[in-house]
Amino acid sequence: MATQLLSQTSIFSSVFCSNSNGVGFYKFRSSPHIHHVSVSSSSSFAMGKTNQSISRLCYLAADLVKSGNGCSWIQDNSSGRSVAASDECYQGTVCYALPMKPAQVSTVEDLFEFICSGPLIEKLGMSPQNVADAIDKWLAYGSYLCRLFKVNEMELTIPQKARFYHYYIPVFFWCEDQISQHHSSFKEEEEIPPLVIGFSAPQGCGKTTLVYALNYLFEVTGRKSAMLSIDDFYLTAEGQTQLRESNAGNALLEFRGNAGSHDLELSVETLTALYKMTKEGLKMKIPRYDKSAFSGRGDRADPSTWPEVEGPLTVVLFEGWMLGFKPLSTEAVTAVDPQLETVNNSMKAYYNAWDKYIKAWIVIKINDPSCVYNWRLQAEIAMREAGKPGMSDEEVRDFVSRYLPAYRAYLPTLYSEGPSGSDPKRLLVVEIDEERNPILGY
C-alpha cells in the first residue's frame, strides 16, 4: 500500500545574496505549489514517525535562508574541483562565493535516500529515523564542507557527494557520540579533559583530509579542537643523523618514518599538556615539522611558526600511519624483513608515548598495502603536472618501500585485534577502496 507524504516540489530558484560582511551565499525561493507524492511501502519513508519528520523537512531549504546557511542538495554531475584539503585551504577564507546562476535542486527526500544508501549508516547504528530527525544537520554540515574545500555547491560530482555524505559527515556524527560518552563518564563538578581520538591509516589514504574536515566541523559548531600528527614528533635533523649513523645499513631507519625516528619525550609532553587544556584562557603551541628542510630530510619547524590552541578543548584529533601498531615477536617481524627487528624493539615504547592517551579510535582499513604506492605516485604526478617539484616514479617506489615492511607485518594484527589498548566499543573501522571511499566491510 502506498503512503501519502506531503512533499516540497522539486524545483527551486536560487538567488545570490551577500551578508553584511560581504560573504556570498545562496538563498532558495521555493515554489508555492505543494503536492502529494506516493511512496511505496517498501521505501524507507514508509515509517510512522519518519513520515512526520520528512514532512517537516519539506520546508527546510526555505528555513535555512533565515540562518544564512544557503545549503542545498544538488543533482549535478558536472566536474567539480578536487576536494583535497591543504593548509592553504583551511587557513584561508572558508566561505566560497558561488557563481550567480539558477540551479535545479532535488527534493530533500532524494538527499535522505542518498544518505541512507551510504555504507557507514548501518555500521554506525543509524536508522532512517535517525537520519530524518537530523537532516537539518546533514544539510548544514554539507554546506560547511563545500565552503572549507572551496567546491561549488552547485556542481558537486557524485564522488564529492559520496565523500561528504557517505564518509566525512557520518564519521563526524560518530565522533560527536564518542564525545558524549566521554563526557558522561565524568561527574558534574569534575573538569572534563578533551577526548583524544586516534586515526590510524596508511599514507595517502586521505586521513589528513578527513581530520581537516572534522576539525572544521567542530569549529563551526562551536567546539574547540586540536589537530595533531605523529609527523609532528619526528626527530630533529640532528637526531635523524644520529639514528642513521647508529643503524648504518638499515634502510628502514635511513630516513624518518618508522618506529625509532620519533621524539617520544616531546609527544608525551605535548599530549599531557593538551589533556590539561580544560579551562578558558589556557593556551599552548603545538609542535610542527618542516619536511622540506635540509633538502627534504626534514627538521622540526621553528617554534615561532607552531599553531596555538586555546582551551577548553573538546577533542584532540591525532592521526598517523602507524598509530596503534603492536610490537610482535622477533620471529614474526624478521620473517617479513630482518631489518624490522630494530624497528620492532623501538615500538615497545610507543604505547606509553601515544596510544595510552587515545580513548576512541578510527582505523582506516585497506586490502592491499600496494595502494600506498599508487596513491603516493598520483600525488607526485599531480605536483609535477602543476609545475611543482615532485619525486620521480623511482624515487616514489624507494620512498614507499621503506614503509611496506611495517604495513605487511603490523596491519594484519591491527585489523584483527584493534589498536593497542583500544576498547572494541569505541573503535570504528572504515574500509576504503582504491578511490579512498568507504565500502561495505565485514
CSV table of C-alpha atoms in Angstrom, one decimal:
chain,number,residue,atom,x,y,z
A,1,MET,CA,0.0,0.0,0.0
A,2,ALA,CA,1.3,3.4,-0.9
A,3,THR,CA,1.8,6.0,1.8
A,4,GLN,CA,0.9,9.6,1.1
A,5,LEU,CA,3.5,12.1,2.1
A,6,LEU,CA,3.4,15.9,1.9
A,7,SER,CA,6.5,16.9,-0.2
A,8,GLN,CA,8.1,20.0,-1.4
A,9,THR,CA,8.2,20.5,-5.1
A,10,SER,CA,11.5,19.5,-6.7
A,11,ILE,CA,12.1,22.8,-8.4
A,12,PHE,CA,13.6,25.8,-6.6
A,13,SER,CA,15.1,29.0,-8.0
A,14,SER,CA,18.2,30.3,-6.4
A,15,VAL,CA,19.0,33.9,-5.5
A,16,PHE,CA,22.6,35.0,-4.9
A,17,CYS,CA,22.9,37.2,-1.8
A,18,SER,CA,25.6,38.6,0.5
A,19,ASN,CA,25.6,39.4,4.2
A,20,SER,CA,26.9,42.5,6.0
A,21,ASN,CA,30.4,41.1,5.8
A,22,GLY,CA,30.3,40.7,2.0
A,23,VAL,CA,30.2,36.9,2.2
A,24,GLY,CA,28.3,35.4,-0.6
A,25,PHE,CA,25.7,32.6,-0.2
A,26,TYR,CA,22.6,31.2,-1.9
A,27,LYS,CA,19.1,31.7,-0.7
A,28,PHE,CA,16.4,29.4,-2.1
A,29,ARG,CA,13.0,30.6,-3.1
A,30,SER,CA,10.6,27.7,-3.1
A,31,SER,CA,7.7,27.3,-5.4
A,32,PRO,CA,4.4,27.9,-3.6
A,33,HIS,CA,3.0,24.7,-5.1
A,34,ILE,CA,2.9,21.8,-2.7
A,35,HIS,CA,1.9,18.4,-4.0
A,36,HIS,CA,1.4,14.9,-2.7
A,37,VAL,CA,3.6,12.0,-3.8
A,38,SER,CA,3.1,8.3,-3.4
A,39,VAL,CA,5.9,6.3,-1.8
A,40,SER,CA,5.7,2.6,-1.8
A,41,SER,CA,5.6,0.7,1.5
A,42,SER,CA,9.0,-0.7,0.7
A,43,SER,CA,10.5,2.7,0.8
A,44,SER,CA,12.4,3.8,3.9
A,45,PHE,CA,10.0,6.7,4.1
A,46,ALA,CA,7.1,4.4,4.9
A,47,MET,CA,7.7,4.5,8.6
A,48,GLY,CA,5.2,6.1,11.1
A,49,LYS,CA,7.2,8.8,12.8
A,50,THR,CA,9.6,9.1,9.9
A,51,ASN,CA,6.8,10.3,7.7
A,52,GLN,CA,6.2,13.2,10.1
A,53,SER,CA,9.9,14.1,10.1
A,54,ILE,CA,10.2,14.1,6.4
A,55,SER,CA,7.0,16.2,6.0
A,56,ARG,CA,8.5,18.7,8.5
A,57,LEU,CA,11.7,18.8,6.4
A,58,CYS,CA,9.9,19.7,3.2
A,59,TYR,CA,10.3,23.3,4.2
A,60,LEU,CA,13.9,23.1,5.4
A,61,ALA,CA,15.5,24.7,2.4
A,62,ALA,CA,13.4,27.8,2.9
A,63,ASP,CA,14.1,27.8,6.7
A,64,LEU,CA,17.8,27.7,6.1
A,65,VAL,CA,17.5,31.0,4.4
A,66,LYS,CA,16.9,32.6,7.8
A,67,SER,CA,20.1,31.1,9.2
A,68,GLY,CA,22.2,32.1,6.2
A,69,ASN,CA,23.4,28.6,5.6
A,70,GLY,CA,22.2,28.6,2.0
A,71,CYS,CA,22.6,24.9,2.0
A,72,SER,CA,21.3,22.7,-0.9
A,73,TRP,CA,21.4,19.2,-2.3
A,74,ILE,CA,22.4,19.5,-5.9
A,75,GLN,CA,21.8,16.8,-8.6
A,76,ASP,CA,24.5,17.9,-10.9
A,77,ASN,CA,27.2,15.5,-12.1
A,78,SER,CA,29.4,18.0,-13.9
A,79,SER,CA,33.0,18.2,-13.0
A,80,GLY,CA,34.0,20.0,-9.8
A,81,ARG,CA,37.2,20.9,-8.1
A,82,SER,CA,39.2,18.4,-6.1
A,83,VAL,CA,38.2,18.1,-2.5
A,84,ALA,CA,41.8,17.5,-1.4
A,85,ALA,CA,42.5,19.6,1.7
A,86,SER,CA,45.5,21.7,2.2
A,87,ASP,CA,46.8,24.1,4.8
A,88,GLU,CA,46.1,27.0,2.5
A,89,CYS,CA,42.5,25.9,2.0
A,90,TYR,CA,42.0,25.5,5.7
A,91,GLN,CA,43.6,28.7,6.9
A,92,GLY,CA,42.2,30.9,4.2
A,93,THR,CA,38.6,32.2,3.7
A,94,VAL,CA,36.2,29.3,4.2
A,95,CYS,CA,33.1,30.8,2.6
A,96,TYR,CA,33.1,30.4,-1.1
A,97,ALA,CA,31.0,32.8,-3.2
A,98,LEU,CA,29.2,30.6,-5.8
A,99,PRO,CA,28.6,31.7,-9.3
A,100,MET,CA,25.4,33.6,-10.0
A,101,LYS,CA,23.2,31.1,-11.9
A,102,PRO,CA,20.0,29.3,-11.2
A,103,ALA,CA,20.1,25.7,-10.1
A,104,GLN,CA,17.7,22.8,-10.2
A,105,VAL,CA,17.6,21.2,-6.8
A,106,SER,CA,16.2,17.9,-6.0
A,107,THR,CA,13.8,17.2,-3.0
A,108,VAL,CA,15.0,16.6,0.5
A,109,GLU,CA,13.7,13.1,0.0
A,110,ASP,CA,16.5,12.4,-2.5
A,111,LEU,CA,19.1,13.6,-0.1
A,112,PHE,CA,17.5,11.3,2.6
A,113,GLU,CA,17.7,8.3,0.2
A,114,PHE,CA,21.3,9.1,-0.8
A,115,ILE,CA,22.4,9.4,2.9
A,116,CYS,CA,20.7,6.1,3.8
A,117,SER,CA,22.4,4.3,1.0
A,118,GLY,CA,25.8,5.1,2.5
A,119,PRO,CA,28.0,2.1,3.6
A,120,LEU,CA,28.5,3.6,7.1
A,121,ILE,CA,24.9,4.2,8.1
A,122,GLU,CA,24.1,0.7,9.3
A,123,LYS,CA,27.6,0.2,10.7
A,124,LEU,CA,27.1,3.3,12.9
A,125,GLY,CA,23.8,2.0,14.1
A,126,MET,CA,21.8,4.8,12.4
A,127,SER,CA,18.3,4.2,11.3
A,128,PRO,CA,16.3,6.1,8.7
A,129,GLN,CA,14.5,7.7,11.6
A,130,ASN,CA,17.9,9.0,13.0
A,131,VAL,CA,18.8,10.4,9.6
A,132,ALA,CA,15.4,12.1,9.2
A,133,ASP,CA,15.5,13.6,12.6
A,134,ALA,CA,18.9,15.1,11.9
A,135,ILE,CA,18.5,16.0,8.3
A,136,ASP,CA,19.0,19.7,9.0
A,137,LYS,CA,22.4,18.9,10.4
A,138,TRP,CA,23.3,16.8,7.4
A,139,LEU,CA,22.4,19.7,5.1
A,140,ALA,CA,24.3,22.3,7.2
A,141,TYR,CA,27.4,20.1,7.5
A,142,GLY,CA,27.4,19.5,3.8
A,143,SER,CA,27.3,23.3,3.1
A,144,TYR,CA,30.2,23.9,5.6
A,145,LEU,CA,32.3,21.2,3.9
A,146,CYS,CA,31.7,22.8,0.5
A,147,ARG,CA,33.0,26.1,1.9
A,148,LEU,CA,36.0,24.5,3.5
A,149,PHE,CA,37.1,22.7,0.4
A,150,LYS,CA,36.1,25.6,-1.9
A,151,VAL,CA,34.0,23.4,-4.1
A,152,ASN,CA,31.0,24.7,-6.0
A,153,GLU,CA,27.9,23.6,-4.1
A,154,MET,CA,26.0,23.9,-7.4
A,155,GLU,CA,28.3,21.5,-9.2
A,156,LEU,CA,29.2,18.6,-6.9
A,157,THR,CA,30.1,15.4,-8.6
A,158,ILE,CA,28.8,12.1,-7.4
A,159,PRO,CA,32.2,11.2,-5.8
A,160,GLN,CA,32.3,14.5,-4.0
A,161,LYS,CA,28.7,14.0,-2.7
A,162,ALA,CA,29.8,10.5,-1.5
A,163,ARG,CA,32.9,11.8,0.2
A,164,PHE,CA,30.9,14.3,2.2
A,165,TYR,CA,27.6,12.5,2.9
A,166,HIS,CA,28.8,8.9,3.0
A,167,TYR,CA,32.1,9.5,4.8
A,168,TYR,CA,33.1,12.7,6.5
A,169,ILE,CA,29.7,13.6,7.9
A,170,PRO,CA,28.8,10.1,9.2
A,171,VAL,CA,32.3,9.9,10.9
A,172,PHE,CA,31.6,13.3,12.4
A,173,PHE,CA,28.4,12.1,13.9
A,174,TRP,CA,30.3,9.1,15.3
A,175,CYS,CA,32.9,11.5,16.9
A,176,GLU,CA,30.1,13.5,18.5
A,177,ASP,CA,28.7,10.4,20.0
A,178,GLN,CA,32.1,9.4,21.4
A,179,ILE,CA,32.5,12.9,22.9
A,180,SER,CA,29.0,12.5,24.6
A,181,GLN,CA,30.1,9.1,26.0
A,182,HIS,CA,33.4,10.6,27.2
A,183,HIS,CA,31.6,13.5,29.0
A,184,SER,CA,29.1,11.1,30.7
A,185,SER,CA,32.0,9.3,32.4
A,186,PHE,CA,32.8,12.4,34.5
A,187,LYS,CA,30.9,13.8,37.4
A,188,GLU,CA,29.2,17.2,37.1
A,189,GLU,CA,31.8,19.0,39.2
A,190,GLU,CA,34.8,17.4,37.5
A,191,GLU,CA,36.9,19.1,34.8
A,192,ILE,CA,36.5,17.2,31.6
A,193,PRO,CA,39.7,16.7,29.6
A,194,PRO,CA,39.5,16.6,25.8
A,195,LEU,CA,38.8,13.3,24.2
A,196,VAL,CA,41.7,12.1,22.2
A,197,ILE,CA,40.6,10.3,19.0
A,198,GLY,CA,43.2,8.3,17.2
A,199,PHE,CA,43.2,7.9,13.4
A,200,SER,CA,45.3,5.0,12.2
A,201,ALA,CA,45.5,4.9,8.4
A,202,PRO,CA,48.1,4.3,5.7
A,203,GLN,CA,49.8,7.1,4.0
A,204,GLY,CA,47.9,8.7,1.1
A,205,CYS,CA,44.5,7.3,2.0
A,206,GLY,CA,43.1,10.7,2.9
A,207,LYS,CA,43.3,10.6,6.7
A,208,THR,CA,44.7,14.1,6.9
A,209,THR,CA,41.9,15.4,4.7
A,210,LEU,CA,39.4,13.7,6.9
A,211,VAL,CA,40.9,15.2,10.1
A,212,TYR,CA,40.8,18.7,8.5
A,213,ALA,CA,37.1,18.2,7.7
A,214,LEU,CA,36.3,17.0,11.2
A,215,ASN,CA,38.3,19.8,12.8
A,216,TYR,CA,36.5,22.4,10.8
A,217,LEU,CA,33.1,20.9,11.6
A,218,PHE,CA,33.9,21.1,15.3
A,219,GLU,CA,35.0,24.7,14.8
A,220,VAL,CA,31.8,25.9,13.1
A,221,THR,CA,29.6,24.1,15.6
A,222,GLY,CA,31.2,25.9,18.5
A,223,ARG,CA,33.7,23.4,19.9
A,224,LYS,CA,37.4,23.8,20.2
A,225,SER,CA,39.6,21.0,18.8
A,226,ALA,CA,43.3,20.4,18.1
A,227,MET,CA,44.8,18.6,15.2
A,228,LEU,CA,48.0,16.5,15.8
A,229,SER,CA,50.0,14.1,13.7
A,230,ILE,CA,52.8,11.7,14.6
A,231,ASP,CA,54.8,13.5,11.9
A,232,ASP,CA,54.9,16.5,14.3
A,233,PHE,CA,57.1,14.3,16.6
A,234,TYR,CA,59.9,13.3,14.2
A,235,LEU,CA,63.4,13.7,15.5
A,236,THR,CA,65.3,16.9,14.6
A,237,ALA,CA,67.7,16.8,11.7
A,238,GLU,CA,70.5,16.2,14.2
A,239,GLY,CA,68.6,13.4,15.8
A,240,GLN,CA,67.9,11.8,12.4
A,241,THR,CA,71.6,11.8,11.6
A,242,GLN,CA,72.5,10.1,14.8
A,243,LEU,CA,69.8,7.5,14.3
A,244,ARG,CA,71.0,6.8,10.7
A,245,GLU,CA,74.7,6.6,11.8
A,246,SER,CA,73.9,4.2,14.7
A,247,ASN,CA,71.9,1.9,12.3
A,248,ALA,CA,74.2,2.0,9.3
A,249,GLY,CA,72.9,-0.3,6.6
A,250,ASN,CA,69.3,-0.4,7.8
A,251,ALA,CA,67.3,1.1,5.0
A,252,LEU,CA,64.2,1.4,7.2
A,253,LEU,CA,66.0,3.9,9.5
A,254,GLU,CA,67.9,5.8,6.9
A,255,PHE,CA,65.1,8.4,6.7
A,256,ARG,CA,62.3,9.4,9.1
A,257,GLY,CA,59.1,7.3,9.3
A,258,ASN,CA,59.4,4.1,11.1
A,259,ALA,CA,59.4,3.5,14.9
A,260,GLY,CA,62.6,4.8,16.3
A,261,SER,CA,62.5,8.0,14.3
A,262,HIS,CA,60.2,10.0,16.7
A,263,ASP,CA,60.9,12.2,19.7
A,264,LEU,CA,58.7,10.3,22.2
A,265,GLU,CA,59.6,12.6,25.1
A,266,LEU,CA,58.1,15.5,23.1
A,267,SER,CA,55.0,13.6,22.3
A,268,VAL,CA,54.4,12.7,25.9
A,269,GLU,CA,54.9,16.4,26.9
A,270,THR,CA,52.5,17.6,24.2
A,271,LEU,CA,49.7,15.1,24.8
A,272,THR,CA,49.9,15.6,28.6
A,273,ALA,CA,49.6,19.4,28.1
A,274,LEU,CA,46.7,19.1,25.7
A,275,TYR,CA,44.9,16.8,28.2
A,276,LYS,CA,45.1,19.6,30.7
A,277,MET,CA,43.5,22.2,28.4
A,278,THR,CA,40.2,22.3,30.3
A,279,LYS,CA,39.8,26.0,31.1
A,280,GLU,CA,39.1,29.2,29.3
A,281,GLY,CA,42.2,31.3,28.8
A,282,LEU,CA,44.6,28.4,28.6
A,283,LYS,CA,46.8,28.5,25.5
A,284,MET,CA,49.6,26.3,24.2
A,285,LYS,CA,51.5,25.8,20.9
A,286,ILE,CA,51.6,22.5,19.1
A,287,PRO,CA,54.8,21.3,17.6
A,288,ARG,CA,55.1,21.1,13.8
A,289,TYR,CA,57.6,19.5,11.5
A,290,ASP,CA,59.1,21.0,8.3
A,291,LYS,CA,59.5,18.2,5.8
A,292,SER,CA,61.1,20.5,3.3
A,293,ALA,CA,64.1,21.4,5.5
A,294,PHE,CA,67.6,20.0,4.7
A,295,SER,CA,66.7,19.1,1.1
A,296,GLY,CA,63.7,17.1,2.1
A,297,ARG,CA,65.3,15.2,5.0
A,298,GLY,CA,63.3,17.5,7.3
A,299,ASP,CA,63.7,19.2,10.7
A,300,ARG,CA,61.5,20.5,13.5
A,301,ALA,CA,59.8,23.7,12.5
A,302,ASP,CA,60.8,26.9,14.3
A,303,PRO,CA,58.6,27.2,17.4
A,304,SER,CA,57.5,30.7,16.4
A,305,THR,CA,55.6,29.0,13.5
A,306,TRP,CA,53.8,26.5,15.6
A,307,PRO,CA,50.0,26.9,15.7
A,308,GLU,CA,48.4,27.9,19.0
A,309,VAL,CA,45.3,26.3,20.5
A,310,GLU,CA,43.1,27.6,23.3
A,311,GLY,CA,41.1,25.9,26.0
A,312,PRO,CA,38.8,24.5,26.9
A,313,LEU,CA,39.4,21.8,24.3
A,314,THR,CA,36.7,19.3,23.5
A,315,VAL,CA,38.6,16.9,21.3
A,316,VAL,CA,42.1,16.2,20.0
A,317,LEU,CA,42.3,14.6,16.6
A,318,PHE,CA,45.5,12.6,16.5
A,319,GLU,CA,46.5,10.9,13.2
A,320,GLY,CA,49.3,8.7,12.0
A,321,TRP,CA,50.1,5.9,9.6
A,322,MET,CA,51.4,3.6,12.4
A,323,LEU,CA,49.2,4.6,15.4
A,324,GLY,CA,48.0,1.5,17.2
A,325,PHE,CA,50.7,-0.8,15.8
A,326,LYS,CA,51.6,-3.5,18.3
A,327,PRO,CA,55.1,-4.9,18.6
A,328,LEU,CA,55.3,-8.5,17.5
A,329,SER,CA,57.7,-11.4,18.2
A,330,THR,CA,61.2,-11.2,16.7
A,331,GLU,CA,60.4,-14.2,14.6
A,332,ALA,CA,57.3,-12.7,13.2
A,333,VAL,CA,58.9,-9.4,12.1
A,334,THR,CA,62.2,-10.9,10.8
A,335,ALA,CA,60.1,-13.3,8.6
A,336,VAL,CA,58.8,-10.2,6.8
A,337,ASP,CA,62.1,-8.2,6.8
A,338,PRO,CA,65.2,-8.8,9.0
A,339,GLN,CA,65.6,-5.0,9.2
A,340,LEU,CA,62.3,-4.7,11.1
A,341,GLU,CA,63.9,-6.2,14.3
A,342,THR,CA,65.3,-2.8,15.4
A,343,VAL,CA,62.1,-1.1,14.5
A,344,ASN,CA,60.1,-3.6,16.4
A,345,ASN,CA,62.2,-3.2,19.5
A,346,SER,CA,61.7,0.6,19.3
A,347,MET,CA,58.0,0.2,19.0
A,348,LYS,CA,57.7,-1.2,22.5
A,349,ALA,CA,57.9,2.3,24.0
A,350,TYR,CA,55.2,3.8,21.7
A,351,TYR,CA,52.2,2.7,23.7
A,352,ASN,CA,53.1,4.8,26.7
A,353,ALA,CA,54.0,7.8,24.4
A,354,TRP,CA,51.0,7.7,22.1
A,355,ASP,CA,48.3,5.0,22.4
A,356,LYS,CA,47.5,5.2,26.1
A,357,TYR,CA,46.2,8.8,25.6
A,358,ILE,CA,43.7,7.7,22.9
A,359,LYS,CA,40.3,6.7,24.2
A,360,ALA,CA,38.4,6.4,20.8
A,361,TRP,CA,39.8,5.0,17.6
A,362,ILE,CA,39.1,5.3,13.9
A,363,VAL,CA,41.0,2.7,11.8
A,364,ILE,CA,41.0,3.2,8.0
A,365,LYS,CA,41.4,-0.3,6.5
A,366,ILE,CA,42.9,-1.1,3.1
A,367,ASN,CA,43.0,-4.5,1.5
A,368,ASP,CA,46.3,-4.1,-0.3
A,369,PRO,CA,49.3,-2.1,1.0
A,370,SER,CA,50.5,-1.6,-2.6
A,371,CYS,CA,47.7,1.1,-2.8
A,372,VAL,CA,50.1,3.3,-0.8
A,373,TYR,CA,52.5,3.3,-3.7
A,374,ASN,CA,49.7,4.2,-6.2
A,375,TRP,CA,48.3,7.0,-4.0
A,376,ARG,CA,51.7,8.5,-3.5
A,377,LEU,CA,52.5,8.3,-7.2
A,378,GLN,CA,49.3,10.0,-8.1
A,379,ALA,CA,50.2,12.9,-5.7
A,380,GLU,CA,53.7,13.3,-7.1
A,381,ILE,CA,52.4,13.2,-10.8
A,382,ALA,CA,49.9,15.9,-9.9
A,383,MET,CA,52.6,18.0,-8.4
A,384,ARG,CA,54.8,17.6,-11.4
A,385,GLU,CA,52.0,18.5,-13.8
A,386,ALA,CA,51.3,21.6,-11.7
A,387,GLY,CA,54.9,22.7,-12.2
A,388,LYS,CA,56.0,21.9,-8.6
A,389,PRO,CA,59.0,19.8,-7.7
A,390,GLY,CA,58.0,16.2,-7.1
A,391,MET,CA,59.6,12.8,-6.8
A,392,SER,CA,60.2,10.6,-9.8
A,393,ASP,CA,58.4,7.3,-10.1
A,394,GLU,CA,61.6,5.5,-9.0
A,395,GLU,CA,62.0,7.9,-6.0
A,396,VAL,CA,58.4,7.2,-5.0
A,397,ARG,CA,59.0,3.5,-5.2
A,398,ASP,CA,62.1,3.8,-3.0
A,399,PHE,CA,60.2,6.1,-0.5
A,400,VAL,CA,57.2,3.7,-0.1
A,401,SER,CA,59.5,0.7,0.1
A,402,ARG,CA,60.7,1.9,3.5
A,403,TYR,CA,57.2,1.6,4.9
A,404,LEU,CA,55.8,-1.5,3.2
A,405,PRO,CA,57.6,-4.0,5.6
A,406,ALA,CA,55.9,-2.4,8.6
A,407,TYR,CA,52.5,-2.5,6.8
A,408,ARG,CA,52.9,-6.1,6.0
A,409,ALA,CA,54.0,-7.0,9.5
A,410,TYR,CA,51.6,-5.0,11.6
A,411,LEU,CA,48.4,-4.3,9.7
A,412,PRO,CA,47.0,-7.9,10.0
A,413,THR,CA,47.2,-7.6,13.8
A,414,LEU,CA,45.8,-4.1,13.8
A,415,TYR,CA,42.8,-5.2,11.7
A,416,SER,CA,42.1,-8.4,13.6
A,417,GLU,CA,42.7,-7.2,17.2
A,418,GLY,CA,42.4,-3.4,17.0
A,419,PRO,CA,44.9,-0.8,18.2
A,420,SER,CA,46.9,-1.2,21.4
A,421,GLY,CA,44.7,-0.8,24.4
A,422,SER,CA,41.6,0.0,22.4
A,423,ASP,CA,38.0,-0.6,23.6
A,424,PRO,CA,36.1,-2.5,20.9
A,425,LYS,CA,33.0,-0.4,21.7
A,426,ARG,CA,35.0,2.8,21.0
A,427,LEU,CA,36.5,1.6,17.7
A,428,LEU,CA,35.3,2.4,14.2
A,429,VAL,CA,36.8,0.5,11.3
A,430,VAL,CA,36.2,2.1,7.9
A,431,GLU,CA,37.2,0.0,5.0
A,432,ILE,CA,38.0,2.1,1.9
A,433,ASP,CA,38.5,1.2,-1.8
A,434,GLU,CA,41.3,2.3,-4.2
A,435,GLU,CA,39.4,5.6,-4.7
A,436,ARG,CA,39.6,6.3,-0.9
A,437,ASN,CA,35.9,5.9,-0.4
A,438,PRO,CA,34.2,3.7,2.3
A,439,ILE,CA,32.9,0.4,1.2
A,440,LEU,CA,30.6,-2.2,2.8
A,441,GLY,CA,33.0,-4.0,5.1
A,442,TYR,CA,32.8,-7.1,7.2
